[in-house]
mmCIF file with all atom_site columns, C-alpha atoms in Angstrom:
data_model
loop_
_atom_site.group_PDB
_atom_site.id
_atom_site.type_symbol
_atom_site.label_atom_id
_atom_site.label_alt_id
_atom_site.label_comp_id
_atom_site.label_asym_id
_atom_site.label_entity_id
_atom_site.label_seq_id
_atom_site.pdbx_PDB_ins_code
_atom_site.Cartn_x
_atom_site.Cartn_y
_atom_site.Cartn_z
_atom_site.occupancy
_atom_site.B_iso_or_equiv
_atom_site.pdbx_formal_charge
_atom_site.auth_seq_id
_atom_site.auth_comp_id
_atom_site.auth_asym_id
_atom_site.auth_atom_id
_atom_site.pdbx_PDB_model_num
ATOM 1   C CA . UNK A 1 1   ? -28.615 0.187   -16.593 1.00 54.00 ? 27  UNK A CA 1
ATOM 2   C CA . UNK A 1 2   ? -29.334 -1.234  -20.025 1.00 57.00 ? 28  UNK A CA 1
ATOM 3   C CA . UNK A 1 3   ? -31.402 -4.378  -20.548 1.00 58.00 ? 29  UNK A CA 1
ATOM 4   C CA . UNK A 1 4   ? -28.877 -6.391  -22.275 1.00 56.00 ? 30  UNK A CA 1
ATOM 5   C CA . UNK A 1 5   ? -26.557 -5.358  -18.620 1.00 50.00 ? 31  UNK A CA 1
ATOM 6   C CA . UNK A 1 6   ? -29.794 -6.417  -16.181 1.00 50.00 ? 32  UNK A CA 1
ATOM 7   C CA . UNK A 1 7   ? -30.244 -9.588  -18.219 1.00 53.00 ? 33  UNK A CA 1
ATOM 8   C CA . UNK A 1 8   ? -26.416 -10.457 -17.954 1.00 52.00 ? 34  UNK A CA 1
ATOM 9   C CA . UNK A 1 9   ? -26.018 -9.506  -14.263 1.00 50.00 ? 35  UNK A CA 1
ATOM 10  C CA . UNK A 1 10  ? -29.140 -11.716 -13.421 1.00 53.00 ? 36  UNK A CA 1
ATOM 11  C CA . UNK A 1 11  ? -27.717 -14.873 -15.552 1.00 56.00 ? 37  UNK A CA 1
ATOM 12  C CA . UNK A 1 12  ? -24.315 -14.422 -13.524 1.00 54.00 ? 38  UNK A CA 1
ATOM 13  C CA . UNK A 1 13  ? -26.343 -14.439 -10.514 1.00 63.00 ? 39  UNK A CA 1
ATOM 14  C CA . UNK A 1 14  ? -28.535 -17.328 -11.236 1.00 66.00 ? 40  UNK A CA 1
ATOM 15  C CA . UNK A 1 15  ? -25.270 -18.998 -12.086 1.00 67.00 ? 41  UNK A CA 1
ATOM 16  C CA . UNK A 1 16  ? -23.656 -18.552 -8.761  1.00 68.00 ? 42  UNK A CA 1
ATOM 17  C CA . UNK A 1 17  ? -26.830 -19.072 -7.070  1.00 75.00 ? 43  UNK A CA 1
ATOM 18  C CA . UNK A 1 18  ? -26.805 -22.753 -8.990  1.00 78.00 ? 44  UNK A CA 1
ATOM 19  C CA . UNK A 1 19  ? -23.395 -23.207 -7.968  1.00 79.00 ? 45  UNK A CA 1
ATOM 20  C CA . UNK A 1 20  ? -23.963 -22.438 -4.160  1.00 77.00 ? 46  UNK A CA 1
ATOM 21  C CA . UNK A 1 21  ? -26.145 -24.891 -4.324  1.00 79.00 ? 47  UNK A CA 1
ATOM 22  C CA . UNK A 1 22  ? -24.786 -28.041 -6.058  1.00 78.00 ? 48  UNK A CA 1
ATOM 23  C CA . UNK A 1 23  ? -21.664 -26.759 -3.692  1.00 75.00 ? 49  UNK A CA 1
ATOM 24  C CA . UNK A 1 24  ? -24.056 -27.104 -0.791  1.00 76.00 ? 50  UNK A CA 1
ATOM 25  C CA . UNK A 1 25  ? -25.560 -30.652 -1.431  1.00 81.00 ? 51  UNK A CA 1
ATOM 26  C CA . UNK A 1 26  ? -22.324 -32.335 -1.492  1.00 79.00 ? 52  UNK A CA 1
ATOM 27  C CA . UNK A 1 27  ? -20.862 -30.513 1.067   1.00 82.00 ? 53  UNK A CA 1
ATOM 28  C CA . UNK A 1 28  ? -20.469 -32.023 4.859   1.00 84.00 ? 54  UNK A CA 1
ATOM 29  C CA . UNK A 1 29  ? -19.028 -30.558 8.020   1.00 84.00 ? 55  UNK A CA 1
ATOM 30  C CA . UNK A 1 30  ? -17.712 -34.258 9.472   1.00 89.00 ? 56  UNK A CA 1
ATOM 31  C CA . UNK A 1 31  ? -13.816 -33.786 9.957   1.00 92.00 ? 57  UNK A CA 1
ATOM 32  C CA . UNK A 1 32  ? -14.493 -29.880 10.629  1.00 91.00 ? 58  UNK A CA 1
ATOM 33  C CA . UNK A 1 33  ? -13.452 -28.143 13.857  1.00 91.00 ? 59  UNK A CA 1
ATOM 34  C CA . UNK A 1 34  ? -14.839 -24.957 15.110  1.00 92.00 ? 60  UNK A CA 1
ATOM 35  C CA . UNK A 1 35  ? -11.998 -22.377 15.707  1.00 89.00 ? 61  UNK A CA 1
ATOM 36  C CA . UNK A 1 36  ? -11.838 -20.847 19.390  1.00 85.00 ? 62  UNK A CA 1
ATOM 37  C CA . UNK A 1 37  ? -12.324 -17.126 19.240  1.00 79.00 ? 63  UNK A CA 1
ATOM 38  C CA . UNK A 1 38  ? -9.972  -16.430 20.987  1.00 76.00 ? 64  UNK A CA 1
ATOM 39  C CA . UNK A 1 39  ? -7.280  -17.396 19.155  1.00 76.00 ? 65  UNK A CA 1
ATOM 40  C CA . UNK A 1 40  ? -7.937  -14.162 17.029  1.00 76.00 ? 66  UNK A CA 1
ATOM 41  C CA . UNK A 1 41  ? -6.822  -10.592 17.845  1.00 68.00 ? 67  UNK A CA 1
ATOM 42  C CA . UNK A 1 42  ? -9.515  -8.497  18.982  1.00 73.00 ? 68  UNK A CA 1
ATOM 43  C CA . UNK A 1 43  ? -9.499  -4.892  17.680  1.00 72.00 ? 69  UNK A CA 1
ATOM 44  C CA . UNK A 1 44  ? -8.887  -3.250  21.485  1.00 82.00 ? 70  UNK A CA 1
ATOM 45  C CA . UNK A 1 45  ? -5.958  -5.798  21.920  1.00 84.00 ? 71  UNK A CA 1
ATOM 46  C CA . UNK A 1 46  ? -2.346  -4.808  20.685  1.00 88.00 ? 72  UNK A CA 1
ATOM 47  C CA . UNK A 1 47  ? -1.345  -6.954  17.739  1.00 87.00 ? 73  UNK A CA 1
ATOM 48  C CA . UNK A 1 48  ? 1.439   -6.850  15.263  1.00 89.00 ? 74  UNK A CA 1
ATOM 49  C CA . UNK A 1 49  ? 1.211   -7.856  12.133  1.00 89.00 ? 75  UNK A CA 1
ATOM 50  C CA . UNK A 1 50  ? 4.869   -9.193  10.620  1.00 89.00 ? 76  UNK A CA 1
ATOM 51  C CA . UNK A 1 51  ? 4.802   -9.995  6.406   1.00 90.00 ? 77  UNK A CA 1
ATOM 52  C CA . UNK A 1 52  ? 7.218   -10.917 4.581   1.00 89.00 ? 78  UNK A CA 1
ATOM 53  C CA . UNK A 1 53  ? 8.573   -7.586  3.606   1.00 90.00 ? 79  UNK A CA 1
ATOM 54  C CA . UNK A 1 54  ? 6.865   -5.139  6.484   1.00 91.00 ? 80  UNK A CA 1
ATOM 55  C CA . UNK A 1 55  ? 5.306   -5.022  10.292  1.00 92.00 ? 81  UNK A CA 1
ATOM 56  C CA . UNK A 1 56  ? 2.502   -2.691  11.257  1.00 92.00 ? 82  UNK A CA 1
ATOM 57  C CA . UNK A 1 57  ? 1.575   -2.262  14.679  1.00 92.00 ? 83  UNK A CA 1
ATOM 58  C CA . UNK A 1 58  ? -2.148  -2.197  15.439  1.00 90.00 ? 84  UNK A CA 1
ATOM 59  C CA . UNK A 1 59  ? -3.965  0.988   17.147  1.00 88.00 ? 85  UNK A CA 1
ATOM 60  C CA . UNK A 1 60  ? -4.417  -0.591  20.398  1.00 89.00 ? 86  UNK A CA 1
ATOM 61  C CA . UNK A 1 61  ? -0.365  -1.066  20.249  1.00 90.00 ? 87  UNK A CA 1
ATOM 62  C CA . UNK A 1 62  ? -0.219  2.779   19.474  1.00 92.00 ? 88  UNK A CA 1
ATOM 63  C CA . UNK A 1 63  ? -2.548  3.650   22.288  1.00 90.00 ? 89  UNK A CA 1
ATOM 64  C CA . UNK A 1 64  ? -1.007  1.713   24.533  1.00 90.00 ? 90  UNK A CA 1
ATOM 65  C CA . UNK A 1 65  ? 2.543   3.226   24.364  1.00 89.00 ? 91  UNK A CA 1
ATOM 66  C CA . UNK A 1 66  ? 0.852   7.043   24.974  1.00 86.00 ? 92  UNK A CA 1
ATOM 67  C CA . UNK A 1 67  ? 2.651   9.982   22.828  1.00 88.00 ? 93  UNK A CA 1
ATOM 68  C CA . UNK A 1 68  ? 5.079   7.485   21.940  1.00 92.00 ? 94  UNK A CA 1
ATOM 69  C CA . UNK A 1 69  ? 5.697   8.208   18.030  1.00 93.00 ? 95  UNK A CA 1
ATOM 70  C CA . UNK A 1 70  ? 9.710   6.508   17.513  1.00 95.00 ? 96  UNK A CA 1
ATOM 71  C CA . UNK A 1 71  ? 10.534  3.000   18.764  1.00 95.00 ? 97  UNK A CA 1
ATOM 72  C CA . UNK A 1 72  ? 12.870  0.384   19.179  1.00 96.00 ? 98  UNK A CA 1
ATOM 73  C CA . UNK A 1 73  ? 12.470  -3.145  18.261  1.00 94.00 ? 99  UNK A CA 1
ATOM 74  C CA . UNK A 1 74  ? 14.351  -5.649  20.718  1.00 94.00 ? 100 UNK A CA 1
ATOM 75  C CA . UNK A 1 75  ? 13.939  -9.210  20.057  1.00 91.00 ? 101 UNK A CA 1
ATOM 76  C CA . UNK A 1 76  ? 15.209  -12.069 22.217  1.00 91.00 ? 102 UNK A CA 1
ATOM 77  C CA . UNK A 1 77  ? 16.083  -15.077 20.125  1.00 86.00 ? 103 UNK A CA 1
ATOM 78  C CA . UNK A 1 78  ? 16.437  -17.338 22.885  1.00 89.00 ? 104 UNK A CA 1
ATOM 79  C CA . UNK A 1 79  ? 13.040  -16.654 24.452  1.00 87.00 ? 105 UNK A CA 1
ATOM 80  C CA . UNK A 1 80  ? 11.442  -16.141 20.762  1.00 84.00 ? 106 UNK A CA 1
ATOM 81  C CA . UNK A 1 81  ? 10.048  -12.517 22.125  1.00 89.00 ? 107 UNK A CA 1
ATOM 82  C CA . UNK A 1 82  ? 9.686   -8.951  20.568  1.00 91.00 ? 108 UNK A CA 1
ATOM 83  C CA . UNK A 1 83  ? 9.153   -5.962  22.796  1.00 93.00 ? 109 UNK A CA 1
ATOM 84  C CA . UNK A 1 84  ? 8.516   -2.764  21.741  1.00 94.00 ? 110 UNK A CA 1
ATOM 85  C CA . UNK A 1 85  ? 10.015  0.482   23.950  1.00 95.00 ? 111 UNK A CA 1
ATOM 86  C CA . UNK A 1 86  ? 9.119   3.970   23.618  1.00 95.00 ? 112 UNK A CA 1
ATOM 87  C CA . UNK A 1 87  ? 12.159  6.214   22.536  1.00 96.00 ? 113 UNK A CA 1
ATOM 88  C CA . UNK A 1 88  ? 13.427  10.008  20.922  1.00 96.00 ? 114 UNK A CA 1
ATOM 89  C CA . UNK A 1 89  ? 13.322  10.358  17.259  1.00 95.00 ? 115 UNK A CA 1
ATOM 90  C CA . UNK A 1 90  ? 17.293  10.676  17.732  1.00 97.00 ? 116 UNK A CA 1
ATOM 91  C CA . UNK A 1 91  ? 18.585  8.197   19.417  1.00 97.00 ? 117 UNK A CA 1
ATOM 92  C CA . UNK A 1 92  ? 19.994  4.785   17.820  1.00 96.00 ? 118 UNK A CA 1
ATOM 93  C CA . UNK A 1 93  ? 17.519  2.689   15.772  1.00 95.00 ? 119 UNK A CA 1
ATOM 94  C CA . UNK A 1 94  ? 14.483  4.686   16.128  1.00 95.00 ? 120 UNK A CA 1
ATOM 95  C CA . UNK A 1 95  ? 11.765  3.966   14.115  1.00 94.00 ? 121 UNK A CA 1
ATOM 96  C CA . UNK A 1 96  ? 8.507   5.774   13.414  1.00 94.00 ? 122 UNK A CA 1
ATOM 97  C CA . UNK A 1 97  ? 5.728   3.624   14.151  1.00 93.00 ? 123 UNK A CA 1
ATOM 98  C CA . UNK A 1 98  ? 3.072   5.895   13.876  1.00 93.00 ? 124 UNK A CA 1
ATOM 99  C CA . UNK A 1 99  ? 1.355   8.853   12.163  1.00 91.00 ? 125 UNK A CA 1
ATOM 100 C CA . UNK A 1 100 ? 0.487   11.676  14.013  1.00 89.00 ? 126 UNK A CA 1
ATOM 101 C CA . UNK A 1 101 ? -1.736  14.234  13.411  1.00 87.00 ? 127 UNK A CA 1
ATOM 102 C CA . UNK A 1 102 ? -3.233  16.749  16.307  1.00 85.00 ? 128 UNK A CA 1
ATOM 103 C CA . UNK A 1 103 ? -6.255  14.536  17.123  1.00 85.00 ? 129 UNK A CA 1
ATOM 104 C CA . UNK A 1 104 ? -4.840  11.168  17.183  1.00 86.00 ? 130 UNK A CA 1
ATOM 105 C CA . UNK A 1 105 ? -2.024  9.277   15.580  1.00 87.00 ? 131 UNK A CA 1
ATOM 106 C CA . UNK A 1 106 ? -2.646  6.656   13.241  1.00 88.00 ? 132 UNK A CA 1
ATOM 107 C CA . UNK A 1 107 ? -0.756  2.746   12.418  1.00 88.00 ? 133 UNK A CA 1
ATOM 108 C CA . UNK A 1 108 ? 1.873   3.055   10.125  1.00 90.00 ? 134 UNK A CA 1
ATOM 109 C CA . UNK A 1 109 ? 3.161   0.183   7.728   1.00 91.00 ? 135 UNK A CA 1
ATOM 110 C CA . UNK A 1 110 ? 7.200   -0.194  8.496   1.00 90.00 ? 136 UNK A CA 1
ATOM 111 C CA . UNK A 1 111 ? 8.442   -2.279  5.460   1.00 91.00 ? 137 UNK A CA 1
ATOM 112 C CA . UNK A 1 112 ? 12.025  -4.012  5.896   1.00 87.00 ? 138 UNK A CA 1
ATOM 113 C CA . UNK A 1 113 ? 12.611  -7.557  4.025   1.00 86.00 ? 139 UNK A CA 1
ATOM 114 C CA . UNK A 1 114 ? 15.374  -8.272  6.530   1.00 88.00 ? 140 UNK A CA 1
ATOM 115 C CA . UNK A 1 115 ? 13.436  -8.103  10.028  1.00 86.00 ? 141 UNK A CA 1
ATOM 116 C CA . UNK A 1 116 ? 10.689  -9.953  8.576   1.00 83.00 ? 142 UNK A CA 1
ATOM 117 C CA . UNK A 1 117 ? 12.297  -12.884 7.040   1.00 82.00 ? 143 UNK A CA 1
ATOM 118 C CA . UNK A 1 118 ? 14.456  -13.213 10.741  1.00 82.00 ? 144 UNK A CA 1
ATOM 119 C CA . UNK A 1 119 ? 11.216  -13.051 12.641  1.00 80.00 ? 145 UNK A CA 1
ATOM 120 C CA . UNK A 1 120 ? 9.155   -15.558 10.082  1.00 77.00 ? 146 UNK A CA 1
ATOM 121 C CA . UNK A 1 121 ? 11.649  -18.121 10.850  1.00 72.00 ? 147 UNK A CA 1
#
């Protein structure tokens, strides 16, 4: 690394160091709340993950449902549920929801506008 390239990336740090720190004298935590843990997924827990234009089922999900590589979706709008059952690459409104290779199988990202926006709402 050339001089002129040290010199520059130890002004930009210097800079954000300064920053951090007139950040850090005004700052306050009054009107903060800590978050409860366990109000996020934890990685051996099935989650889903719906955006706007896909859903991707985490590997816990996958593991759960064992050799299961095609799905169906159900959702009950009254009860505002999903479920997810295992089912044959063939039969109505299958979907793959995984990748699998010979050692494991692997999340796969579904995309589909439609779903999502009826779920977000």
């Amino acid at each position: 690394m050339s001089e002129t390239m040290m010199s520059q990336a130890n002004e930009n740090t210097e800079n954000v160091d300064q920053k951090a720190l007139e950040l850090a004298q005004d700052f306050s935590y009054d009107g903060y709340q800590v978050v409860r843990r366990e109000l996020f997924a934890h990685l051996r827990e099935p989650a889903v993950v719906i955006r706007r234009d896909s859903v991707t089922f985490n590997t816990a999900c996958i593991a759960g449902l064992e050799d299961a590589v095609y799905i169906q979706i159900l959702v009950n709008q009254d009860n505002k549920r999903m479920v997810v059952r295992k089912c044959e690459e063939n039969d109505k409104d299958a979907l793959r929801w995984c990748i699998e290779k010979p050692d494991k199988r692997k999340s796969r990202k579904m995309s589909n506008k439609l779903f999502s926006a009826m779920m977000l709402i």
